[in-house]
Coordinates of C-alpha atoms in Angstrom, one line a residue:
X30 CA -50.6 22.3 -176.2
X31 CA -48.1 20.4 -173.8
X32 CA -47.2 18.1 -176.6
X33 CA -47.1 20.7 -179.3
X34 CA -44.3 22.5 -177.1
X35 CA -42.0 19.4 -176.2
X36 CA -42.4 18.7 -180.1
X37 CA -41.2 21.7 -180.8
X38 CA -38.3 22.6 -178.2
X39 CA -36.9 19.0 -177.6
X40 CA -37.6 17.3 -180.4
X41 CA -37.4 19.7 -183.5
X42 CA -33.9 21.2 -182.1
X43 CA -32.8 17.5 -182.6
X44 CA -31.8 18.4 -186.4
X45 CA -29.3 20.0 -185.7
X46 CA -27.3 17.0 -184.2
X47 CA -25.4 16.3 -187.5
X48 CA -24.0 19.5 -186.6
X49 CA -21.4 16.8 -184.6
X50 CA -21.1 14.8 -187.9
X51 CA -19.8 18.0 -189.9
X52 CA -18.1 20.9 -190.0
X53 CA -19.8 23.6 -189.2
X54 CA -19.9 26.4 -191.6
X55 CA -22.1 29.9 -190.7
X56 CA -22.1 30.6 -194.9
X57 CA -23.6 27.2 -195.3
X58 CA -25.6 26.5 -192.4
X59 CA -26.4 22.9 -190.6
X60 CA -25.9 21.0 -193.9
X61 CA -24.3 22.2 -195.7
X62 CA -20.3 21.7 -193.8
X63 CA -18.3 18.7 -195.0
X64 CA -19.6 15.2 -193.7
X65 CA -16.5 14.0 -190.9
X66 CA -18.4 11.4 -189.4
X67 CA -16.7 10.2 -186.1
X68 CA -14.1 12.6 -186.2
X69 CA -14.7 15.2 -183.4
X70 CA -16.0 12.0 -181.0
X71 CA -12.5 11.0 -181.7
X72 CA -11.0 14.0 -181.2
X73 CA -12.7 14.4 -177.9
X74 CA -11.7 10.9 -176.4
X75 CA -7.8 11.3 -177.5
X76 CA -8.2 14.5 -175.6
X77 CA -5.7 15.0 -173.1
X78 CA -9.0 16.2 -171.1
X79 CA -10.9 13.4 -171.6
X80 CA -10.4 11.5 -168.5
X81 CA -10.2 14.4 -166.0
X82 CA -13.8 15.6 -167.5
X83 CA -15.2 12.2 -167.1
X84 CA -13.3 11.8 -163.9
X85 CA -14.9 15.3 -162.6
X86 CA -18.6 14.6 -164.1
X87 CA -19.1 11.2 -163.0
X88 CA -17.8 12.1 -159.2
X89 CA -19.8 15.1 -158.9
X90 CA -22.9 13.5 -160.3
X91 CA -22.5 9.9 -158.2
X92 CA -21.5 12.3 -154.8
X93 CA -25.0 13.8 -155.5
X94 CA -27.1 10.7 -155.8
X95 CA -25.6 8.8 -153.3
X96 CA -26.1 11.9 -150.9
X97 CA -28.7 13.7 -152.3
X98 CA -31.0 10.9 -153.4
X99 CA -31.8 9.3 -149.7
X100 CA -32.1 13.2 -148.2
X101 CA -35.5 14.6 -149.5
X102 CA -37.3 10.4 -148.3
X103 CA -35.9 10.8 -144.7
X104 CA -37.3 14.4 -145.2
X105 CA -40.5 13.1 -146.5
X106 CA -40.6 9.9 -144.1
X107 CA -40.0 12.9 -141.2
X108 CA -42.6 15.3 -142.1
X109 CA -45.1 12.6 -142.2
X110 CA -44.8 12.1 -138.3
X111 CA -45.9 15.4 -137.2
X112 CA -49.4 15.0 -136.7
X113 CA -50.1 18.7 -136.0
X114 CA -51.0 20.9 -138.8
X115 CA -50.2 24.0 -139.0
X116 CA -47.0 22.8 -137.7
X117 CA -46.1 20.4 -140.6
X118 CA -47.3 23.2 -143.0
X119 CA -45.1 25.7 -141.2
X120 CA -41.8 22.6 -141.6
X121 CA -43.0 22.2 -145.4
X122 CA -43.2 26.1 -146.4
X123 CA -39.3 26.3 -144.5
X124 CA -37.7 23.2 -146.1
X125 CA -39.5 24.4 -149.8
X126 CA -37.9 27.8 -150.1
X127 CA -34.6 27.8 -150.8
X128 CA -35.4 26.1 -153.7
X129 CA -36.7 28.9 -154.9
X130 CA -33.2 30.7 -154.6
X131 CA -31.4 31.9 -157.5
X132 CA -28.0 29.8 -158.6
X133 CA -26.5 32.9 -158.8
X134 CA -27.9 34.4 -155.0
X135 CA -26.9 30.8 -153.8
X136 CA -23.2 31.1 -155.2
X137 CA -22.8 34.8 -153.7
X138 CA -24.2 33.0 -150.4
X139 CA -21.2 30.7 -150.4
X140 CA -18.8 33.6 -151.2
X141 CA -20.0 35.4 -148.3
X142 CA -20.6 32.4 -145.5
X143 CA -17.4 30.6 -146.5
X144 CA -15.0 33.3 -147.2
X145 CA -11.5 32.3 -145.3
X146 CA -11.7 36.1 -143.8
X147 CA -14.8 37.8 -143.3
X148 CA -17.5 34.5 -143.9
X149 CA -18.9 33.3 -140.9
X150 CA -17.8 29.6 -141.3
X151 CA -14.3 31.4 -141.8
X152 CA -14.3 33.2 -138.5
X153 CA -15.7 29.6 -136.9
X154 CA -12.8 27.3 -138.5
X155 CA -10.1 30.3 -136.9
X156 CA -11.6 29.7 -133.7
X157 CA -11.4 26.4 -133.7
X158 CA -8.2 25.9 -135.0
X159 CA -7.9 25.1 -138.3
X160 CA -6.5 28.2 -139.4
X161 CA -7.4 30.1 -143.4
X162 CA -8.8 27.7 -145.3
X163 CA -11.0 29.0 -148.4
X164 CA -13.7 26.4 -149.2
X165 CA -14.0 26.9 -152.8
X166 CA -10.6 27.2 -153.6
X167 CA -9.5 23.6 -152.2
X168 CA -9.8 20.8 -154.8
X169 CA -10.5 18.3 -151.4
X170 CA -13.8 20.8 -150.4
X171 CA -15.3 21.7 -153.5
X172 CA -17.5 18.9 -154.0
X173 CA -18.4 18.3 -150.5
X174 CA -19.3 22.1 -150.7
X175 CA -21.3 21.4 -154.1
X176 CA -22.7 18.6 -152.6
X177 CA -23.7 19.8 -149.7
X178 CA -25.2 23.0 -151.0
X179 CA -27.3 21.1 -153.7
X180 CA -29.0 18.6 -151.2
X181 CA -30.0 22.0 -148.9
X182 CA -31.5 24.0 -151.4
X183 CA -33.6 21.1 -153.3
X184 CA -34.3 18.4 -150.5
X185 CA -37.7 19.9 -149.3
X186 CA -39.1 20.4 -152.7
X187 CA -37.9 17.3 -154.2
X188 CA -39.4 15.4 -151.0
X189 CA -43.2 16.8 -152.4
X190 CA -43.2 13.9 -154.5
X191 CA -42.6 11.4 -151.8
X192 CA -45.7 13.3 -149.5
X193 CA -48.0 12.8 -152.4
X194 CA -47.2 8.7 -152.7
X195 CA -47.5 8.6 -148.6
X196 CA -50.4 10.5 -148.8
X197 CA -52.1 7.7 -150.6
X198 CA -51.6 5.4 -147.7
X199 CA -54.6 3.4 -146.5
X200 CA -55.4 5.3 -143.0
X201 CA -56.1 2.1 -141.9
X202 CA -52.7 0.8 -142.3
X203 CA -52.0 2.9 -139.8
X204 CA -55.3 2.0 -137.6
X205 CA -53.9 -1.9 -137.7
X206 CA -49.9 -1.2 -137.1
X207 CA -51.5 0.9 -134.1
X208 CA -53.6 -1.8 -132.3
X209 CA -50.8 -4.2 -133.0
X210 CA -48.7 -1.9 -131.0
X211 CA -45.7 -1.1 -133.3
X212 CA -43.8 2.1 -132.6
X213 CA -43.4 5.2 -135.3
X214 CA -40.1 3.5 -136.3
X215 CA -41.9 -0.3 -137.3
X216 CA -44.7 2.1 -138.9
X217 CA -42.5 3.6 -141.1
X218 CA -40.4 0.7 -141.7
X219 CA -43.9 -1.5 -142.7
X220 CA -46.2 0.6 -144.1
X221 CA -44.3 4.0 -144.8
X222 CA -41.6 2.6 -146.7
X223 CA -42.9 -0.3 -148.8
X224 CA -45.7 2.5 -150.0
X225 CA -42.8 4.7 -151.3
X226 CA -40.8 1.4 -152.8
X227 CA -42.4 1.7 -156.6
X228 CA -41.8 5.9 -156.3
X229 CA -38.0 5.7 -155.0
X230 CA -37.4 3.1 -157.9
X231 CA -39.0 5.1 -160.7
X232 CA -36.9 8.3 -159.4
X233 CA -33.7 6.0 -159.1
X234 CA -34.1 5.1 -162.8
X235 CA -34.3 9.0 -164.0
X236 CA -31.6 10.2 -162.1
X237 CA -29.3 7.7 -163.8
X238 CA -30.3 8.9 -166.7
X239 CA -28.5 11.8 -166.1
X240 CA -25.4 10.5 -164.3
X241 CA -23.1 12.8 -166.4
X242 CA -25.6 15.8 -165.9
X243 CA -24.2 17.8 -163.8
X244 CA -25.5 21.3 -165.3
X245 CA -24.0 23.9 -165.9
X246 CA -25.3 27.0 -164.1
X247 CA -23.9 26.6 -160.6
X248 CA -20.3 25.0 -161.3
X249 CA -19.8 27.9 -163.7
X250 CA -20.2 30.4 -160.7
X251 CA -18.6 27.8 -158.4
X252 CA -15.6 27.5 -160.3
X253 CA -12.0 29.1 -159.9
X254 CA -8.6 29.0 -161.0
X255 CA -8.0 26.9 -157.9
X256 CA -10.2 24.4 -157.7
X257 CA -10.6 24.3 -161.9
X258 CA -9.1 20.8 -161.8
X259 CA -11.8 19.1 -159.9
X260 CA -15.0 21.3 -161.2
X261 CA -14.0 21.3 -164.7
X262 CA -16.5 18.7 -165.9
X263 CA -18.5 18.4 -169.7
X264 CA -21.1 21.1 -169.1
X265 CA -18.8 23.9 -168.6
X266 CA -16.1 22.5 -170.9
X267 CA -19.0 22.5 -173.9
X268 CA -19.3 25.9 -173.2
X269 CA -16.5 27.0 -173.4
X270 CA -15.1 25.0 -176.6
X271 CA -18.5 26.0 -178.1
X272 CA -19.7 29.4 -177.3
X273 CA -15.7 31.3 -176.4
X274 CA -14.1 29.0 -178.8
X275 CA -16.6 29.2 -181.5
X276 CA -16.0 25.2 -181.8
X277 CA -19.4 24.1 -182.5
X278 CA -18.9 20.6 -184.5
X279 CA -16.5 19.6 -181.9
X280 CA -19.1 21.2 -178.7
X281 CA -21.8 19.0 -180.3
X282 CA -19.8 16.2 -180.5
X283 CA -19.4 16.1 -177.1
X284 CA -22.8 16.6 -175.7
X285 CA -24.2 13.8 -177.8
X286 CA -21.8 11.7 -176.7
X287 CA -22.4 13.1 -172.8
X288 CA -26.1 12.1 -173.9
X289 CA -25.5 8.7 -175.1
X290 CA -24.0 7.7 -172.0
X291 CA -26.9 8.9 -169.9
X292 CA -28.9 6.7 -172.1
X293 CA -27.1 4.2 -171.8
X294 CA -27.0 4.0 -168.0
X295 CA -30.8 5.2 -168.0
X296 CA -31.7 1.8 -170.1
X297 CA -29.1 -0.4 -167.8
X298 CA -30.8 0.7 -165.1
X299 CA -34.6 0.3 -166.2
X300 CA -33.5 -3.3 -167.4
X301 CA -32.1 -4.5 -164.1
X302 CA -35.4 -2.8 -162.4
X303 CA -37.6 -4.6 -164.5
X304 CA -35.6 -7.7 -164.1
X305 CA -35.8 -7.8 -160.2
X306 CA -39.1 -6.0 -160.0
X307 CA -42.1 -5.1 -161.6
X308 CA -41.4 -1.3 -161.7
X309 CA -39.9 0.3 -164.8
X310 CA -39.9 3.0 -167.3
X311 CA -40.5 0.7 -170.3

């Protein structure tokens, strides 16, 4: 049954990518618009766009690894000190929850916490000096704000994974690195960390595979006429050329080529992996 599904909600849908090769016509369906061939990818690079979406995609999407990647292993490395159980169960159930927050609850958080005159980070930035200063309508704070956000409500559930490979730890690992007299930090650094080595490097490899995948949901509600020149990025543009503008050659276009690119880095990336280690995709 699981294969029968991915067949036939990710692979099936994949006709309808020479929807970017053509123009689309609703009397004619899929194939039957005129063949353009590269025409809309070209029209989407000599877009006076072009850079600032790529710009805005790739920032957003490297802020988050290089930030958001490391948080849920020191989380994971962490929770697998405390010894006492009800303890680490009651630190797992807190640090899993807001993942279960909707995008849209989260974004009305952010309204509310970092409003410049009634949010409680407002009040605090007045007291301490810094005067009105409106979080998600600053091009400098929007990311850090994304950013920031993103790692809080996914690092505890994303950090599951990472229990379940240090889980599998010989216990007498930790037996040996005991009588030898190393402290928690050598333990983690010798036997915690090498175990979570082939994990961390198959996890790398996927989230490159979606460097320019910044999704859609949350920017959409993030998004302003303020800070619209650094959140504008492919997602939301696709949406709006495609679904307000009724563009759909030209909104296909663009997310195959989004797609190709996240391909392309994914394979870089499994190639050097495989190159300088024995862990890889493929």
């Amino acid at each position: 049954p699981a294969i029968a599904v991915i067949l036939l909600f990710n692979y099936v849908p994949m006709y309808g990518i020479q929807l970017a090769f053509r123009d689309y016509d609703f009397s004619q369906g899929l194939t039957g618009g005129e063949w353009r061939g590269l025409a809309y990818f070209q029209q989407f690079i000599d877009s006076y766009l072009f850079t600032d979406l790529m710009r805005n995609t790739f920032l957003i999407s490297l802020a988050t690894i290089v930030l958001g990647f490391p948080a849920p292993i020191i989380l994971a490395l962490i929770l697998n000190q405390i010894r006492r159980k009800k303890m680490k169960q009651l630190m797992q159930t807190t640090v899993y929850l807001p993942h279960f927050i909707s995008i849209i609850v989260l974004v009305g958080m952010l309204n509310v916490l970092l409003s410049s005159e009634t949010g409680v980070v407002g009040h605090f930035m007045k007291a301490v000096g810094l005067g009105h200063i409106n979080l998600l309508a600053s091009t400098s704070t929007f990311i850090p704000v994304y950013v920031l956000s993103d790692i809080w409500q996914h690092c505890g559930w994303n950090s599951i994974i990472y229990l379940a490979a240090l889980s599998t730890v010989d216990p007498q690992l930790y037996d040996a690195a005991k009588i030898d007299g190393a402290s928690r930090w050598q333990t983690i650094r010798y036997v915690d960390i090498p175990a979570l080595i082939p994990t961390i490097i198959i996890l790398f490899i996927l989230s490159m595979g979606n460097i320019l995948g910044t999704g859609f949901e949350k920017i959409f509600l993030m998004q302003n006429s303020l800070n619209l020149p650094v959140s504008e990025v492919i997602a939301t543009y696709v949406y709006k050329i495609g679904i307000i503008s009724n563009q759909f050659s030209l909104a296909s276009a663009i997310g195959l080529f989004n797609t190709l690119i996240n391909f392309v880095f994914l394979y870089a990336m499994n190639t050097i992996s495989k190159r300088m280690s024995e862990t890889s995709l493929f």
